[in-house]
mmCIF file of C-alpha atoms and ligand atoms in Angstrom:
data_model
loop_
_atom_site.group_PDB
_atom_site.id
_atom_site.type_symbol
_atom_site.label_atom_id
_atom_site.label_comp_id
_atom_site.label_asym_id
_atom_site.label_seq_id
_atom_site.Cartn_x
_atom_site.Cartn_y
_atom_site.Cartn_z
ATOM 1 C CA MET A 1 17.065 8.437 43.004
ATOM 2 C CA ALA A 2 17.430 4.717 42.320
ATOM 3 C CA LYS A 3 16.153 3.451 38.976
ATOM 4 C CA GLY A 4 12.568 2.508 38.569
ATOM 5 C CA LEU A 5 11.210 4.256 41.659
ATOM 6 C CA LYS A 6 7.633 5.324 41.367
ATOM 7 C CA ARG A 7 6.936 9.028 41.473
ATOM 8 C CA GLN A 8 3.238 8.411 41.692
ATOM 9 C CA LEU A 9 0.953 9.100 44.533
ATOM 10 C CA ASP A 10 -0.758 6.092 45.992
ATOM 11 C CA ALA A 11 -4.510 6.604 45.642
ATOM 12 C CA ARG A 12 -5.370 4.654 48.774
ATOM 13 C CA PHE A 13 -2.927 6.612 50.861
ATOM 14 C CA ALA A 14 -4.271 9.880 49.341
ATOM 15 C CA GLN A 15 -7.847 8.908 50.149
ATOM 16 C CA THR A 16 -6.972 8.093 53.780
ATOM 17 C CA LEU A 17 -5.423 11.529 54.109
ATOM 18 C CA VAL A 18 -8.436 13.186 52.477
ATOM 19 C CA ASP A 19 -10.758 11.381 54.851
ATOM 20 C CA ILE A 20 -8.759 12.484 57.893
ATOM 21 C CA VAL A 21 -8.405 16.127 56.806
ATOM 22 C CA ALA A 22 -12.031 16.336 55.643
ATOM 23 C CA ALA A 23 -13.311 14.856 58.910
ATOM 24 C CA GLU A 24 -11.163 17.247 60.987
ATOM 25 C CA LEU A 25 -11.891 20.370 59.035
ATOM 26 C CA ASN A 26 -15.336 19.588 57.736
ATOM 27 C CA LYS A 27 -14.135 20.814 54.364
ATOM 28 C CA ASN A 28 -14.021 19.385 50.922
ATOM 29 C CA VAL A 29 -10.553 18.006 50.092
ATOM 30 C CA ASN A 30 -9.257 16.720 46.755
ATOM 31 C CA ILE A 31 -5.966 15.266 45.720
ATOM 32 C CA THR A 32 -5.050 14.987 42.032
ATOM 33 C CA ASP A 33 -2.339 13.157 40.225
ATOM 34 C CA GLU A 34 0.392 14.837 38.164
ATOM 35 C CA HIS A 35 -2.111 15.478 35.306
ATOM 36 C CA GLY A 36 -4.781 17.050 37.461
ATOM 37 C CA VAL A 37 -7.032 13.973 37.543
ATOM 38 C CA ILE A 38 -8.630 13.572 40.985
ATOM 39 C CA ILE A 39 -7.418 10.372 42.668
ATOM 40 C CA ALA A 40 -8.888 10.998 46.109
ATOM 41 C CA SER A 41 -11.755 13.182 47.181
ATOM 42 C CA PHE A 42 -14.197 13.873 49.959
ATOM 43 C CA SER A 43 -16.851 13.770 47.226
ATOM 44 C CA THR A 44 -16.234 10.298 45.869
ATOM 45 C CA GLU A 45 -18.063 11.056 42.645
ATOM 46 C CA ARG A 46 -15.282 13.504 41.811
ATOM 47 C CA ILE A 47 -12.650 10.695 41.693
ATOM 48 C CA THR A 48 -11.270 10.190 38.126
ATOM 49 C CA GLN A 49 -12.670 13.585 37.071
ATOM 50 C CA VAL A 50 -10.298 16.337 36.017
ATOM 51 C CA HIS A 51 -9.776 19.188 38.457
ATOM 52 C CA GLU A 52 -9.818 22.016 35.921
ATOM 53 C CA ILE A 53 -7.847 24.517 38.017
ATOM 54 C CA ALA A 54 -5.155 22.054 38.997
ATOM 55 C CA ALA A 55 -4.913 20.643 35.473
ATOM 56 C CA ASN A 56 -4.618 24.149 34.097
ATOM 57 C CA MET A 57 -1.823 24.987 36.515
ATOM 58 C CA LEU A 58 0.005 21.798 35.710
ATOM 59 C CA GLN A 59 -0.278 22.419 31.971
ATOM 60 C CA THR A 60 1.283 25.838 32.236
ATOM 61 C CA GLY A 61 4.333 24.305 33.946
ATOM 62 C CA VAL A 62 4.310 27.176 36.417
ATOM 63 C CA ILE A 63 3.870 25.209 39.594
ATOM 64 C CA ARG A 64 2.776 27.258 42.559
ATOM 65 C CA GLU A 65 0.049 27.545 45.128
ATOM 66 C CA CYS A 66 -3.153 29.036 43.836
ATOM 67 C CA ALA A 67 -6.486 30.126 45.127
ATOM 68 C CA VAL A 68 -9.897 29.177 43.663
ATOM 69 C CA SER A 69 -11.938 32.286 43.746
ATOM 70 C CA GLU A 70 -15.675 32.788 43.699
ATOM 71 C CA GLU A 71 -15.319 33.854 40.111
ATOM 72 C CA ASP A 72 -13.461 30.594 39.295
ATOM 73 C CA GLU A 73 -16.228 28.717 41.039
ATOM 74 C CA ARG A 74 -18.692 30.237 38.552
ATOM 75 C CA GLN A 75 -16.456 29.817 35.535
ATOM 76 C CA TRP A 76 -15.150 26.239 36.072
ATOM 77 C CA LYS A 77 -17.456 23.328 36.453
ATOM 78 C CA GLY A 78 -17.199 21.444 39.749
ATOM 79 C CA VAL A 79 -14.502 23.484 41.449
ATOM 80 C CA ARG A 80 -15.054 24.985 44.879
ATOM 81 C CA LYS A 81 -13.639 28.094 46.422
ATOM 82 C CA GLY A 82 -10.477 27.203 48.310
ATOM 83 C CA TRP A 83 -6.706 26.790 48.139
ATOM 84 C CA ASN A 84 -4.542 24.478 46.005
ATOM 85 C CA VAL A 85 -1.008 23.424 46.896
ATOM 86 C CA PRO A 86 1.278 21.434 44.590
ATOM 87 C CA ILE A 87 2.827 18.266 45.990
ATOM 88 C CA LEU A 88 6.516 18.145 45.106
ATOM 89 C CA PHE A 89 8.771 15.151 45.017
ATOM 90 C CA GLU A 90 12.322 15.292 43.726
ATOM 91 C CA ASN A 91 11.627 18.589 41.930
ATOM 92 C CA HIS A 92 8.606 17.128 40.161
ATOM 93 C CA CYS A 93 5.019 18.043 40.767
ATOM 94 C CA VAL A 94 3.324 14.720 41.453
ATOM 95 C CA GLY A 95 -0.100 16.070 42.305
ATOM 96 C CA VAL A 96 -2.140 18.912 43.754
ATOM 97 C CA ILE A 97 -4.020 19.001 47.006
ATOM 98 C CA GLY A 98 -7.004 21.333 47.280
ATOM 99 C CA VAL A 99 -8.918 22.301 50.422
ATOM 100 C CA SER A 100 -12.217 24.103 50.021
ATOM 101 C CA GLY A 101 -13.330 27.103 52.023
ATOM 102 C CA GLU A 102 -12.071 30.656 52.541
ATOM 103 C CA PRO A 103 -8.653 30.717 50.860
ATOM 104 C CA ASP A 104 -6.997 32.339 53.857
ATOM 105 C CA THR A 105 -8.114 29.654 56.276
ATOM 106 C CA SER A 106 -7.786 26.729 53.873
ATOM 107 C CA ALA A 107 -4.220 27.549 52.766
ATOM 108 C CA PRO A 108 -2.352 26.459 55.940
ATOM 109 C CA TYR A 109 -4.238 23.150 55.996
ATOM 110 C CA ALA A 110 -3.622 22.486 52.325
ATOM 111 C CA ARG A 111 0.064 23.289 52.838
ATOM 112 C CA LEU A 112 0.331 21.079 55.876
ATOM 113 C CA ALA A 113 -1.316 18.188 54.033
ATOM 114 C CA ALA A 114 0.950 18.690 51.044
ATOM 115 C CA ARG A 115 4.108 18.634 53.202
ATOM 116 C CA PHE A 116 2.803 15.531 54.949
ATOM 117 C CA VAL A 117 2.285 13.751 51.612
ATOM 118 C CA GLU A 118 5.772 14.825 50.481
ATOM 119 C CA ALA A 119 7.339 13.431 53.680
ATOM 120 C CA ALA A 120 5.504 10.167 53.228
ATOM 121 C CA LEU A 121 6.673 9.934 49.583
ATOM 122 C CA GLN A 122 10.228 10.524 50.653
ATOM 123 C CA ALA A 123 10.047 7.889 53.354
ATOM 124 C CA ASN A 124 8.551 5.424 50.866
ATOM 125 C CA ALA A 125 11.208 6.217 48.268
ATOM 126 C CA ARG A 126 13.978 5.758 50.814
ATOM 127 C CA GLN A 127 12.521 2.446 51.865
ATOM 128 C CA GLU A 128 12.250 1.330 48.240
ATOM 129 C CA GLU A 129 15.815 2.365 47.665
ATOM 130 C CA LEU A 130 16.980 0.299 50.615
ATOM 131 C CA VAL A 131 15.008 -2.721 49.537
ATOM 132 C CA GLN A 132 16.386 -2.382 46.030
ATOM 133 C CA ALA A 133 19.941 -2.066 47.316
ATOM 134 C CA LEU A 134 19.422 -5.058 49.512
ATOM 135 C CA ASN A 135 18.059 -7.143 46.630
ATOM 136 C CA GLU A 136 20.974 -6.106 44.446
ATOM 137 C CA LYS A 137 23.392 -7.152 47.180
ATOM 138 C CA LYS A 138 21.672 -10.491 47.559
ATOM 139 C CA GLU A 139 21.810 -11.125 43.806
ATOM 140 C CA LEU A 140 25.499 -10.188 43.718
ATOM 141 C CA GLN A 141 26.222 -12.439 46.666
ATOM 142 C CA SER A 142 24.520 -15.433 45.132
ATOM 143 C CA SER A 143 26.129 -14.864 41.747
ATOM 144 C CA LEU A 144 29.540 -14.655 43.445
ATOM 145 C CA MET A 145 28.762 -17.755 45.435
ATOM 146 C CA ASN A 146 27.807 -19.487 42.194
ATOM 147 C CA ARG A 147 31.082 -18.515 40.612
ATOM 148 C CA ILE A 148 33.090 -19.650 43.632
ATOM 149 C CA ILE A 149 31.350 -22.996 43.604
ATOM 150 C CA GLN A 150 31.897 -23.361 39.885
ATOM 151 C CA ALA A 151 35.582 -22.476 40.134
ATOM 152 C CA GLN A 152 36.037 -24.846 43.023
ATOM 153 C CA GLU A 153 34.359 -27.738 41.209
ATOM 154 C CA GLU A 154 36.397 -27.037 38.080
ATOM 155 C CA GLU A 155 39.630 -27.014 40.047
ATOM 156 C CA ARG A 156 38.708 -30.181 41.925
ATOM 157 C CA ARG A 157 37.795 -31.876 38.646
ATOM 158 C CA ARG A 158 41.163 -30.873 37.162
ATOM 159 C CA ILE A 159 43.231 -32.034 40.137
ATOM 160 C CA SER A 160 41.207 -35.210 40.446
ATOM 161 C CA ARG A 161 41.820 -36.106 36.799
ATOM 162 C CA GLU A 162 45.465 -35.297 37.132
ATOM 163 C CA LEU A 163 45.794 -37.505 40.202
ATOM 164 C CA HIS A 164 43.936 -40.246 38.481
ATOM 165 C CA ASP A 165 45.607 -40.126 35.109
ATOM 166 C CA GLU A 166 49.148 -38.972 35.877
ATOM 167 C CA THR A 167 50.006 -39.649 39.480
ATOM 168 C CA SER A 168 48.251 -42.984 39.670
ATOM 169 C CA GLN A 169 49.807 -44.117 36.421
ATOM 170 C CA ALA A 170 53.274 -43.203 37.614
ATOM 171 C CA LEU A 171 52.753 -44.942 40.958
ATOM 172 C CA THR A 172 51.513 -48.062 39.199
ATOM 173 C CA SER A 173 54.651 -48.123 37.062
ATOM 174 C CA ILE A 174 56.735 -47.781 40.205
ATOM 175 C CA ILE A 175 54.903 -50.677 41.845
ATOM 176 C CA VAL A 176 55.361 -52.879 38.827
ATOM 177 C CA GLY A 177 59.032 -51.863 38.574
ATOM 178 C CA LEU A 178 59.642 -52.625 42.241
ATOM 179 C CA ARG A 179 58.061 -56.003 41.927
ATOM 180 C CA VAL A 180 60.291 -56.846 38.931
ATOM 181 C CA LEU A 181 63.308 -55.643 40.862
ATOM 182 C CA ALA A 182 62.299 -57.692 43.908
ATOM 183 C CA ALA A 183 61.942 -60.792 41.777
ATOM 184 C CA GLY A 184 65.491 -60.388 40.556
ATOM 185 C CA ALA A 185 66.950 -59.372 43.911
ATOM 186 C CA LYS A 186 70.312 -60.846 44.867
ATOM 187 C CA GLY A 187 69.615 -61.555 48.456
ATOM 188 C CA GLN A 188 66.803 -61.923 50.947
ATOM 189 C CA GLU A 189 67.505 -58.535 52.509
ATOM 190 C CA GLU A 190 67.421 -56.664 49.200
ATOM 191 C CA GLU A 191 64.244 -58.432 48.204
ATOM 192 C CA SER A 192 62.438 -57.609 51.420
ATOM 193 C CA SER A 193 63.411 -53.977 51.341
ATOM 194 C CA LEU A 194 62.208 -53.729 47.744
ATOM 195 C CA LEU A 195 58.937 -55.354 48.704
ATOM 196 C CA GLN A 196 58.580 -52.906 51.571
ATOM 197 C CA MET A 197 59.046 -50.041 49.118
ATOM 198 C CA ARG A 198 56.465 -51.593 46.909
ATOM 199 C CA ASP A 199 53.984 -51.858 49.759
ATOM 200 C CA LEU A 200 54.545 -48.212 50.591
ATOM 201 C CA ALA A 201 53.907 -47.305 46.940
ATOM 202 C CA VAL A 202 50.708 -49.413 46.998
ATOM 203 C CA GLN A 203 49.495 -47.558 50.128
ATOM 204 C CA THR A 204 50.309 -44.227 48.480
ATOM 205 C CA LEU A 205 48.410 -45.270 45.409
ATOM 206 C CA GLU A 206 45.409 -46.053 47.547
ATOM 207 C CA ALA A 207 45.667 -42.701 49.324
ATOM 208 C CA VAL A 208 45.942 -40.877 46.040
ATOM 209 C CA HIS A 209 42.949 -42.750 44.682
ATOM 210 C CA HIS A 210 40.936 -41.897 47.800
ATOM 211 C CA LEU A 211 41.942 -38.234 47.529
ATOM 212 C CA ALA A 212 40.939 -38.142 43.846
ATOM 213 C CA VAL A 213 37.527 -39.598 44.666
ATOM 214 C CA GLU A 214 37.009 -37.158 47.546
ATOM 215 C CA LEU A 215 37.913 -34.243 45.298
ATOM 216 C CA ARG A 216 35.687 -35.180 42.452
ATOM 217 C CA PRO A 217 34.713 -38.755 41.672
ATOM 218 C CA ILE A 218 35.179 -39.540 38.026
ATOM 219 C CA LEU A 219 32.086 -41.724 38.339
ATOM 220 C CA LEU A 220 29.972 -38.601 38.915
ATOM 221 C CA ASP A 221 30.948 -37.215 35.554
ATOM 222 C CA ASP A 222 31.059 -40.537 33.738
ATOM 223 C CA LEU A 223 28.204 -42.595 35.173
ATOM 224 C CA GLY A 224 26.069 -40.058 37.050
ATOM 225 C CA LEU A 225 24.637 -39.399 40.472
ATOM 226 C CA LEU A 226 23.382 -42.785 41.578
ATOM 227 C CA ALA A 227 26.563 -44.661 40.662
ATOM 228 C CA ALA A 228 28.696 -42.053 42.408
ATOM 229 C CA VAL A 229 26.518 -42.066 45.509
ATOM 230 C CA GLN A 230 26.600 -45.846 45.766
ATOM 231 C CA LYS A 231 30.326 -45.854 45.404
ATOM 232 C CA TYR A 232 30.760 -43.126 47.995
ATOM 233 C CA ILE A 233 28.592 -44.909 50.556
ATOM 234 C CA GLU A 234 30.575 -48.096 50.034
ATOM 235 C CA GLY A 235 33.826 -46.272 50.846
ATOM 236 C CA TYR A 236 32.257 -44.387 53.713
ATOM 237 C CA MET A 237 31.010 -47.515 55.456
ATOM 238 C CA LYS A 238 34.479 -49.044 55.180
ATOM 239 C CA GLN A 239 36.152 -45.914 56.441
ATOM 240 C CA TYR A 240 33.905 -45.133 59.439
ATOM 241 C CA GLY A 241 32.229 -48.464 60.242
ATOM 242 C CA ILE A 242 28.828 -46.767 60.232
ATOM 243 C CA GLN A 243 25.926 -48.719 58.747
ATOM 244 C CA VAL A 244 24.337 -46.851 55.796
ATOM 245 C CA GLN A 245 21.146 -47.850 54.000
ATOM 246 C CA LEU A 246 20.396 -46.283 50.685
ATOM 247 C CA HIS A 247 16.764 -46.261 49.558
ATOM 248 C CA VAL A 248 16.308 -45.285 45.918
ATOM 249 C CA SER A 249 12.910 -44.432 44.584
ATOM 250 C CA ASN A 250 11.830 -43.801 41.018
ATOM 251 C CA MET A 251 15.395 -43.244 39.961
ATOM 252 C CA HIS A 252 17.686 -45.362 37.860
ATOM 253 C CA ARG A 253 20.979 -44.562 36.338
ATOM 254 C CA GLU A 254 19.548 -41.693 34.265
ATOM 255 C CA ARG A 255 21.526 -38.503 34.023
ATOM 256 C CA PHE A 256 20.434 -35.172 35.441
ATOM 257 C CA PRO A 257 21.836 -31.724 34.773
ATOM 258 C CA SER A 258 25.436 -31.671 35.887
ATOM 259 C CA GLU A 259 24.918 -28.864 38.426
ATOM 260 C CA LEU A 260 22.066 -30.819 40.052
ATOM 261 C CA GLU A 261 24.111 -34.035 40.274
ATOM 262 C CA THR A 262 27.046 -32.154 41.738
ATOM 263 C CA THR A 263 24.884 -30.319 44.257
ATOM 264 C CA ILE A 264 23.162 -33.473 45.540
ATOM 265 C CA TYR A 265 26.455 -35.339 45.660
ATOM 266 C CA ARG A 266 28.245 -32.540 47.581
ATOM 267 C CA ILE A 267 25.378 -32.176 50.077
ATOM 268 C CA LEU A 268 25.353 -35.885 50.709
ATOM 269 C CA GLN A 269 29.096 -35.831 51.181
ATOM 270 C CA GLU A 270 28.865 -33.015 53.717
ATOM 271 C CA ALA A 271 25.909 -34.565 55.524
ATOM 272 C CA LEU A 272 27.682 -37.929 55.849
ATOM 273 C CA THR A 273 30.900 -36.229 56.977
ATOM 274 C CA ASN A 274 28.943 -34.355 59.590
ATOM 275 C CA ALA A 275 27.315 -37.534 60.804
ATOM 276 C CA ALA A 276 30.746 -39.151 61.130
ATOM 277 C CA ARG A 277 32.377 -36.150 62.773
ATOM 278 C CA HIS A 278 29.638 -34.893 65.103
ATOM 279 C CA ALA A 279 26.802 -37.348 65.468
ATOM 280 C CA GLN A 280 28.314 -40.571 66.916
ATOM 281 C CA ALA A 281 25.716 -42.239 64.749
ATOM 282 C CA GLU A 282 25.597 -46.008 64.225
ATOM 283 C CA GLN A 283 23.042 -46.037 61.479
ATOM 284 C CA ILE A 284 22.275 -43.633 58.617
ATOM 285 C CA ASP A 285 19.314 -43.900 56.256
ATOM 286 C CA ILE A 286 19.540 -42.156 52.955
ATOM 287 C CA THR A 287 16.648 -41.687 50.581
ATOM 288 C CA LEU A 288 17.228 -40.535 47.038
ATOM 289 C CA ALA A 289 14.029 -40.098 45.082
ATOM 290 C CA LYS A 290 12.558 -38.442 42.058
ATOM 291 C CA GLN A 291 9.093 -37.168 42.909
ATOM 292 C CA ARG A 292 6.741 -34.536 41.539
ATOM 293 C CA GLY A 293 9.418 -33.022 39.288
ATOM 294 C CA LYS A 294 11.955 -32.835 42.114
ATOM 295 C CA ILE A 295 14.985 -34.669 43.286
ATOM 296 C CA ILE A 296 14.676 -35.402 46.974
ATOM 297 C CA LEU A 297 17.496 -36.333 49.263
ATOM 298 C CA VAL A 298 16.905 -37.286 52.885
ATOM 299 C CA VAL A 299 19.781 -38.154 55.226
ATOM 300 C CA ALA A 300 18.703 -39.353 58.660
ATOM 301 C CA ASP A 301 21.209 -40.397 61.344
ATOM 302 C CA ASN A 302 20.483 -41.908 64.744
ATOM 303 C CA GLY A 303 23.185 -39.837 66.479
ATOM 304 C CA ILE A 304 23.265 -37.297 69.297
ATOM 305 C CA GLY A 305 21.656 -34.499 67.287
ATOM 306 C CA PHE A 306 22.164 -30.825 68.027
ATOM 307 C CA ALA A 307 20.138 -27.827 69.124
ATOM 308 C CA ASP A 308 18.225 -26.278 66.253
ATOM 309 C CA GLY A 309 19.771 -23.253 64.674
ATOM 310 C CA ARG A 310 23.203 -24.001 66.077
ATOM 311 C CA TYR A 311 25.161 -23.537 62.954
ATOM 312 C CA THR A 312 28.468 -22.553 64.366
ATOM 313 C CA GLY A 313 31.284 -25.021 64.628
ATOM 314 C CA HIS A 314 32.993 -26.271 67.751
ATOM 315 C CA GLN A 315 35.638 -23.579 67.854
ATOM 316 C CA GLY A 316 33.072 -20.837 67.482
ATOM 317 C CA TYR A 317 33.936 -20.104 63.834
ATOM 318 C CA THR A 318 31.046 -19.826 61.504
ATOM 319 C CA ALA A 319 30.560 -23.322 60.178
ATOM 320 C CA LEU A 320 30.632 -23.400 56.438
ATOM 321 C CA GLY A 321 29.283 -26.896 55.975
ATOM 322 C CA ILE A 322 25.573 -26.206 56.553
ATOM 323 C CA TYR A 323 25.881 -22.760 55.094
ATOM 324 C CA GLY A 324 27.429 -24.205 51.937
ATOM 325 C CA MET A 325 24.660 -26.769 51.667
ATOM 326 C CA ARG A 326 22.077 -23.997 51.919
ATOM 327 C CA GLU A 327 23.808 -21.885 49.323
ATOM 328 C CA ARG A 328 24.166 -24.704 46.869
ATOM 329 C CA THR A 329 20.512 -25.598 47.291
ATOM 330 C CA ALA A 330 19.304 -22.041 46.934
ATOM 331 C CA LEU A 331 21.248 -21.583 43.728
ATOM 332 C CA LEU A 332 19.101 -24.298 42.161
ATOM 333 C CA ASP A 333 15.858 -22.900 43.644
ATOM 334 C CA GLY A 334 15.693 -25.815 46.081
ATOM 335 C CA THR A 335 14.891 -26.060 49.762
ATOM 336 C CA LEU A 336 16.918 -27.489 52.622
ATOM 337 C CA GLU A 337 15.548 -28.374 56.005
ATOM 338 C CA ILE A 338 17.417 -29.735 59.036
ATOM 339 C CA LYS A 339 15.479 -31.391 61.785
ATOM 340 C CA SER A 340 17.581 -32.045 64.833
ATOM 341 C CA SER A 341 17.256 -31.952 68.567
ATOM 342 C CA PRO A 342 19.771 -33.097 71.163
ATOM 343 C CA GLY A 343 19.606 -36.849 71.666
ATOM 344 C CA ASP A 344 17.224 -37.387 68.794
ATOM 345 C CA GLY A 345 19.401 -37.698 65.729
ATOM 346 C CA THR A 346 19.507 -35.422 62.715
ATOM 347 C CA THR A 347 17.522 -35.471 59.520
ATOM 348 C CA LEU A 348 18.395 -33.395 56.524
ATOM 349 C CA ILE A 349 15.853 -32.949 53.754
ATOM 350 C CA VAL A 350 16.783 -31.407 50.425
ATOM 351 C CA GLU A 351 14.409 -30.846 47.552
ATOM 352 C CA ILE A 352 15.586 -29.509 44.258
ATOM 353 C CA PRO A 353 13.303 -28.945 41.262
ATOM 354 C CA LEU A 354 14.363 -30.630 38.050
ATOM 355 C CA ARG A 355 13.338 -27.537 36.078
ATOM 356 C CA ARG A 356 14.585 -24.250 37.317
ATOM 357 C CA ARG A 357 13.046 -20.807 37.157
ATOM 358 C CA LYS A 358 16.261 -19.007 36.323
ATOM 359 C CA LYS A 359 19.171 -20.571 34.590
ATOM 360 C CA THR A 360 22.492 -20.461 36.313
ATOM 361 C CA GLU A 361 25.566 -21.542 34.445
ATOM 362 C CA GLU A 362 26.720 -25.123 34.680
ATOM 363 C CA ILE A 363 28.649 -26.151 37.741
HETATM 364 N N1 ADP B 401 24.549 -34.887 61.912
HETATM 365 C C1 ADP B 401 24.871 -34.113 62.935
HETATM 366 N N2 ADP B 401 24.780 -34.553 64.250
HETATM 367 C C2 ADP B 401 25.125 -33.753 65.232
HETATM 368 N N3 ADP B 401 25.569 -32.469 65.113
HETATM 369 C C3 ADP B 401 25.686 -31.972 63.897
HETATM 370 C C4 ADP B 401 25.353 -32.753 62.728
HETATM 371 N N4 ADP B 401 25.534 -31.988 61.645
HETATM 372 C C5 ADP B 401 25.974 -30.814 62.104
HETATM 373 N N5 ADP B 401 26.091 -30.767 63.430
HETATM 374 C C6 ADP B 401 26.467 -29.641 64.261
HETATM 375 O O1 ADP B 401 26.341 -28.467 63.539
HETATM 376 C C7 ADP B 401 27.599 -27.820 63.456
HETATM 377 C C8 ADP B 401 27.780 -27.160 62.074
HETATM 378 O O2 ADP B 401 27.995 -28.097 61.070
HETATM 379 P P1 ADP B 401 28.778 -27.649 59.769
HETATM 380 O O3 ADP B 401 28.135 -26.389 59.283
HETATM 381 O O4 ADP B 401 28.818 -28.766 58.816
HETATM 382 O O5 ADP B 401 30.217 -27.270 60.293
HETATM 383 P P2 ADP B 401 31.456 -28.191 60.730
HETATM 384 O O6 ADP B 401 31.112 -29.604 60.308
HETATM 385 O O7 ADP B 401 32.605 -27.621 60.022
HETATM 386 O O8 ADP B 401 31.547 -28.061 62.214
HETATM 387 C C9 ADP B 401 28.619 -28.889 63.743
HETATM 388 O O9 ADP B 401 29.802 -28.330 64.290
HETATM 389 C C10 ADP B 401 27.885 -29.765 64.730
HETATM 390 O O10 ADP B 401 27.972 -29.207 66.036
HETATM 391 MG MG1 MG B 402 30.538 -30.085 58.413
#
């Protein structure tokens, strides 16, 4: 049995059964818990009272069916002649069901009711086990996802720093060196081929710089979300020729938890990339706001839109972009909504609370 499963009878379920059996048989029916306390009864005043015979049987630890005789009826207060059947679940007695009347005629009904309760308990337990297993899987999945995202960010940060600090420095030295060489060139031809090489090095430097920013903008770590977003939009407009308006509300250059800044930045990056790749948009409006203890990001494009729920990519593979945005948002207890219909543009709304319920490690 999975940990933490209840072995207790549900009183409401027990009472429903009692009502059905009692109505059918016109007999008194009681169900007790594992201590012999009545939890469901045809005589409602008996509920919470101890069923002396059942309690006695449970105390002895010898769990078996037993009759209540006329003599018992006289000896024990409140008990009625009839038949008692223990309810077993996973080798434990979880209660006793008693049906009043002639023991011979009551016994089969009491047995049937007991088996019925046992079957219901088993079905419930199985269901609980499945739910528990599913929840454990979900938790595992999101913790793995968290680790993947963290590792990816860490790696990107490392490569970006390396490109920025080492590769860019080396290229800059090459550019300067080529310029010096060109200045001292012996002939026109030599000078122009040195300058050509220098131009190539300049282009490479720009490409390396662009790559470093795409991987992980140093601005995001050094100056925070807003600065990094502004810089990204600037580059994006130049690259794609799409008009982007950024509306900032109640937010200045303050710093937020690193995982929150990274998440918003990555989602914006993916949303803008999608708009450029799929939307044929001319105009994009971005809102970045701090409101009611949340960071809100809205990205609205005026492009071709797409049918709701279509989250697979063009080649039929499962698209990771929207999935990734959802995962990142969920890890910070946020919500993500995409409103899109063909011809009507796409709007993405992300809300992430500034304070989180559970703490995940830093991204
Ligand atoms: N802004 C958008 N405008 C139009 N279609 C979009 C937009 N964003 C996403 N889509 C559609 O949703 C699909 C899934 O997007 P995504 O999960 O990012 O995967 P990918 O970009 O790799 O295709 C895209 O292939 C595209 O068809
Ligand atoms: Mg995408």
